[in-house]
mmCIF file of C-alpha atoms in Angstrom:
data_model
loop_
_atom_site.group_PDB
_atom_site.id
_atom_site.type_symbol
_atom_site.label_atom_id
_atom_site.label_comp_id
_atom_site.label_asym_id
_atom_site.label_seq_id
_atom_site.Cartn_x
_atom_site.Cartn_y
_atom_site.Cartn_z
ATOM 1 C CA MET A 1 4.721 -25.133 6.753
ATOM 2 C CA GLN A 2 1.807 -25.800 4.445
ATOM 3 C CA ARG A 3 0.326 -22.874 2.563
ATOM 4 C CA THR A 4 -3.412 -22.961 2.258
ATOM 5 C CA THR A 5 -5.823 -20.721 0.464
ATOM 6 C CA HIS A 6 -8.460 -18.917 2.462
ATOM 7 C CA HIS A 7 -10.217 -17.339 -0.514
ATOM 8 C CA ARG A 8 -13.974 -17.288 -0.056
ATOM 9 C CA GLU A 9 -16.504 -16.502 -2.737
ATOM 10 C CA VAL A 10 -18.789 -13.729 -1.587
ATOM 11 C CA PRO A 11 -20.819 -12.736 -4.664
ATOM 12 C CA TRP A 12 -22.245 -9.542 -3.167
ATOM 13 C CA VAL A 13 -18.932 -8.015 -2.054
ATOM 14 C CA GLY A 14 -18.484 -6.119 -5.354
ATOM 15 C CA GLY A 15 -21.881 -4.517 -4.878
ATOM 16 C CA LEU A 16 -21.025 -3.677 -1.274
ATOM 17 C CA VAL A 17 -17.803 -1.968 -2.360
ATOM 18 C CA LEU A 18 -19.657 0.095 -4.978
ATOM 19 C CA ILE A 19 -22.341 1.140 -2.469
ATOM 20 C CA ALA A 20 -19.673 2.146 0.077
ATOM 21 C CA VAL A 21 -17.721 4.167 -2.503
ATOM 22 C CA GLY A 22 -20.948 5.854 -3.649
ATOM 23 C CA LEU A 23 -21.861 6.758 -0.077
ATOM 24 C CA LEU A 24 -18.385 8.186 0.471
ATOM 25 C CA MET A 25 -18.645 10.262 -2.686
ATOM 26 C CA LEU A 26 -22.066 11.528 -1.659
ATOM 27 C CA GLY A 27 -20.705 12.333 1.789
ATOM 28 C CA THR A 28 -18.258 14.825 0.290
ATOM 29 C CA TYR A 29 -21.246 16.914 -0.787
ATOM 30 C CA LEU A 30 -23.100 16.633 2.507
ATOM 31 C CA VAL A 31 -20.421 16.857 5.219
ATOM 32 C CA PRO A 32 -17.921 19.717 5.272
ATOM 33 C CA ASP A 33 -14.219 18.755 5.239
ATOM 34 C CA VAL A 34 -14.940 15.029 4.933
ATOM 35 C CA GLY A 35 -12.961 14.939 1.697
ATOM 36 C CA ARG A 36 -9.657 14.422 3.476
ATOM 37 C CA LEU A 37 -11.049 11.214 4.992
ATOM 38 C CA ILE A 38 -12.120 9.653 1.678
ATOM 39 C CA VAL A 39 -8.876 7.787 0.991
ATOM 40 C CA LEU A 40 -8.826 6.382 4.522
ATOM 41 C CA ALA A 41 -12.457 5.298 4.223
ATOM 42 C CA LEU A 42 -11.791 3.663 0.844
ATOM 43 C CA GLY A 43 -8.909 1.754 2.375
ATOM 44 C CA LEU A 44 -11.147 0.518 5.164
ATOM 45 C CA VAL A 45 -13.757 -0.565 2.601
ATOM 46 C CA PHE A 46 -11.119 -2.654 0.818
ATOM 47 C CA LEU A 47 -9.858 -4.111 4.100
ATOM 48 C CA THR A 48 -13.441 -5.079 4.929
ATOM 49 C CA ALA A 49 -13.734 -6.748 1.520
ATOM 50 C CA PHE A 50 -10.494 -8.607 2.293
ATOM 51 C CA ALA A 51 -11.843 -9.729 5.668
ATOM 52 C CA LEU A 52 -14.920 -11.137 3.920
ATOM 53 C CA THR A 53 -13.156 -12.818 0.991
ATOM 54 C CA ARG A 54 -9.462 -13.286 1.846
ATOM 55 C CA THR A 55 -8.692 -11.931 -1.638
ATOM 56 C CA TYR A 56 -5.100 -10.673 -1.726
ATOM 57 C CA GLY A 57 -5.907 -7.787 -4.095
ATOM 58 C CA PHE A 58 -8.303 -6.308 -1.553
ATOM 59 C CA LEU A 59 -5.585 -6.590 1.113
ATOM 60 C CA VAL A 60 -2.994 -4.763 -0.988
ATOM 61 C CA ALA A 61 -5.397 -2.001 -2.067
ATOM 62 C CA GLY A 62 -6.739 -1.703 1.483
ATOM 63 C CA GLY A 63 -3.306 -1.546 3.083
ATOM 64 C CA ILE A 64 -1.988 1.073 0.681
ATOM 65 C CA LEU A 65 -5.114 3.259 0.739
ATOM 66 C CA THR A 66 -5.539 3.009 4.517
ATOM 67 C CA GLY A 67 -1.900 3.928 5.075
ATOM 68 C CA LEU A 68 -2.047 6.874 2.707
ATOM 69 C CA GLY A 69 -5.465 7.911 4.003
ATOM 70 C CA ALA A 70 -4.307 7.878 7.618
ATOM 71 C CA GLY A 71 -1.435 10.180 6.688
ATOM 72 C CA VAL A 72 -3.724 12.564 4.826
ATOM 73 C CA ALA A 73 -6.289 12.515 7.659
ATOM 74 C CA LEU A 74 -3.611 13.443 10.200
ATOM 75 C CA THR A 75 -2.060 16.329 8.228
ATOM 76 C CA PRO A 76 -4.049 19.060 10.007
ATOM 77 C CA TYR A 77 -2.372 18.007 13.248
ATOM 78 C CA VAL A 78 1.256 18.460 12.137
ATOM 79 C CA ALA A 79 3.327 21.585 11.625
ATOM 80 C CA GLY A 80 3.466 21.409 7.816
ATOM 81 C CA GLY A 81 6.332 21.519 5.371
ATOM 82 C CA MET A 82 8.657 18.532 5.516
ATOM 83 C CA THR A 83 6.767 17.151 8.529
ATOM 84 C CA THR A 84 3.620 16.759 6.432
ATOM 85 C CA GLY A 85 5.581 15.021 3.692
ATOM 86 C CA ALA A 86 7.210 12.726 6.229
ATOM 87 C CA LEU A 87 3.841 11.865 7.774
ATOM 88 C CA ILE A 88 2.163 11.022 4.465
ATOM 89 C CA THR A 89 5.159 9.145 3.063
ATOM 90 C CA GLY A 90 5.686 7.224 6.303
ATOM 91 C CA SER A 91 2.002 6.320 6.519
ATOM 92 C CA LEU A 92 2.095 5.033 2.958
ATOM 93 C CA ALA A 93 5.168 2.935 3.839
ATOM 94 C CA ILE A 94 3.265 1.460 6.776
ATOM 95 C CA GLY A 95 0.346 0.620 4.462
ATOM 96 C CA PHE A 96 2.615 -1.338 2.115
ATOM 97 C CA ALA A 97 4.304 -3.101 5.033
ATOM 98 C CA PHE A 98 0.898 -3.950 6.531
ATOM 99 C CA ALA A 99 -0.173 -5.701 3.315
ATOM 100 C CA GLY A 100 3.075 -7.665 3.264
ATOM 101 C CA VAL A 101 2.900 -8.710 6.907
ATOM 102 C CA VAL A 102 -0.774 -9.726 6.819
ATOM 103 C CA GLY A 103 -0.293 -11.665 3.580
ATOM 104 C CA TYR A 104 2.656 -13.503 5.113
ATOM 105 C CA LEU A 105 1.002 -14.199 8.477
ATOM 106 C CA MET A 106 -2.167 -15.495 6.832
ATOM 107 C CA HIS A 107 -0.161 -17.718 4.462
ATOM 108 C CA LEU A 108 -1.977 -16.346 1.431
ATOM 109 C CA PRO A 109 -0.731 -18.183 -1.671
ATOM 110 C CA GLU A 110 -0.674 -14.955 -3.700
ATOM 111 C CA ALA A 111 1.410 -13.110 -1.109
ATOM 112 C CA HIS A 112 4.971 -12.215 -2.024
ATOM 113 C CA PRO A 113 7.570 -10.053 -0.303
ATOM 114 C CA TRP A 114 7.256 -7.273 -2.903
ATOM 115 C CA PRO A 115 5.287 -4.856 -0.639
ATOM 116 C CA PHE A 116 8.331 -4.621 1.614
ATOM 117 C CA VAL A 117 10.385 -3.016 -1.184
ATOM 118 C CA PRO A 118 8.237 0.119 -1.569
ATOM 119 C CA ALA A 119 7.725 0.109 2.221
ATOM 120 C CA ALA A 120 11.480 0.265 2.779
ATOM 121 C CA ILE A 121 12.014 2.933 0.121
ATOM 122 C CA LEU A 122 9.120 5.094 1.324
ATOM 123 C CA GLY A 123 10.144 4.610 4.951
ATOM 124 C CA THR A 124 13.663 5.799 4.159
ATOM 125 C CA VAL A 125 12.319 8.836 2.303
ATOM 126 C CA ALA A 126 10.022 9.603 5.256
ATOM 127 C CA VAL A 127 12.961 9.576 7.656
ATOM 128 C CA PHE A 128 14.954 11.924 5.414
ATOM 129 C CA LEU A 129 11.935 14.224 5.111
ATOM 130 C CA ALA A 130 11.446 14.233 8.878
ATOM 131 C CA LEU A 131 15.107 15.158 9.310
ATOM 132 C CA ASP A 132 14.815 17.813 6.562
ATOM 133 C CA ALA A 133 17.790 16.143 4.877
ATOM 134 C CA THR A 134 17.203 17.418 1.342
ATOM 135 C CA GLN A 135 20.773 16.677 0.232
ATOM 136 C CA ALA A 136 20.415 13.078 1.412
ATOM 137 C CA LEU A 137 17.130 12.825 -0.535
ATOM 138 C CA GLU A 138 18.919 13.967 -3.663
ATOM 139 C CA TYR A 139 21.605 11.301 -3.190
ATOM 140 C CA LEU A 140 18.895 8.727 -2.494
ATOM 141 C CA GLY A 141 17.202 9.649 -5.776
ATOM 142 C CA ILE A 142 20.474 9.234 -7.681
ATOM 143 C CA ALA A 143 21.142 5.900 -5.959
ATOM 144 C CA ALA A 144 17.603 4.704 -6.765
ATOM 145 C CA ALA A 145 18.021 5.640 -10.439
ATOM 146 C CA ILE A 146 21.353 3.773 -10.628
ATOM 147 C CA ALA A 147 19.828 0.752 -8.859
ATOM 148 C CA MET A 148 16.912 0.662 -11.328
ATOM 149 C CA ILE A 149 19.259 0.874 -14.314
ATOM 150 C CA GLY A 150 21.415 -1.909 -12.850
ATOM 151 C CA GLY A 151 18.383 -4.028 -11.954
ATOM 152 C CA GLY A 152 16.906 -3.611 -15.415
ATOM 153 C CA GLY A 153 20.204 -4.604 -17.020
ATOM 154 C CA TRP A 154 20.477 -7.624 -14.733
ATOM 155 C CA LEU A 155 16.943 -8.734 -15.645
ATOM 156 C CA MET A 156 17.687 -8.390 -19.343
ATOM 157 C CA ILE A 157 20.893 -10.434 -19.067
ATOM 158 C CA ARG A 158 19.205 -13.056 -16.905
ATOM 159 C CA ARG A 159 16.301 -13.394 -19.349
ATOM 160 C CA ARG A 160 18.712 -13.728 -22.260
ATOM 161 C CA ASP A 161 20.638 -16.493 -20.472
ATOM 162 C CA GLU A 162 17.393 -18.403 -19.730
ATOM 163 C CA THR A 163 16.424 -18.602 -23.404
#
């Protein structure tokens, strides 16, 4: 399958993003309780910029912010406690996965599978939070620390062998 670039130059998109962010900031002073929707709105601004330009950075920022923003926007509708944490963490995982899937499906040359790593980690944490499995979260944290130490050591050895 041939990978093609779909990047389009749209010189005014930076100005559009700044205007949208400014309007959102101003909205927090004019509309009560709109603050919890700011992150979601910012994500949608970045996804719009991606739709106009096909720039991978806008996709990643838009996916992450929209996912996180959706979780934050929905928090008043859940019971609280671990459920709120599960909702926000799971929504963030979906945002990362969204960026990875869209980048892959659109054959963007900059796209890599890296967004699936934080999506998988955050998704796992969200499940443990939803189940109120605090002991499992502690073990997951220990396992993640050991994996990072091992991965860092592996990278150092690999780099040494390449030189």
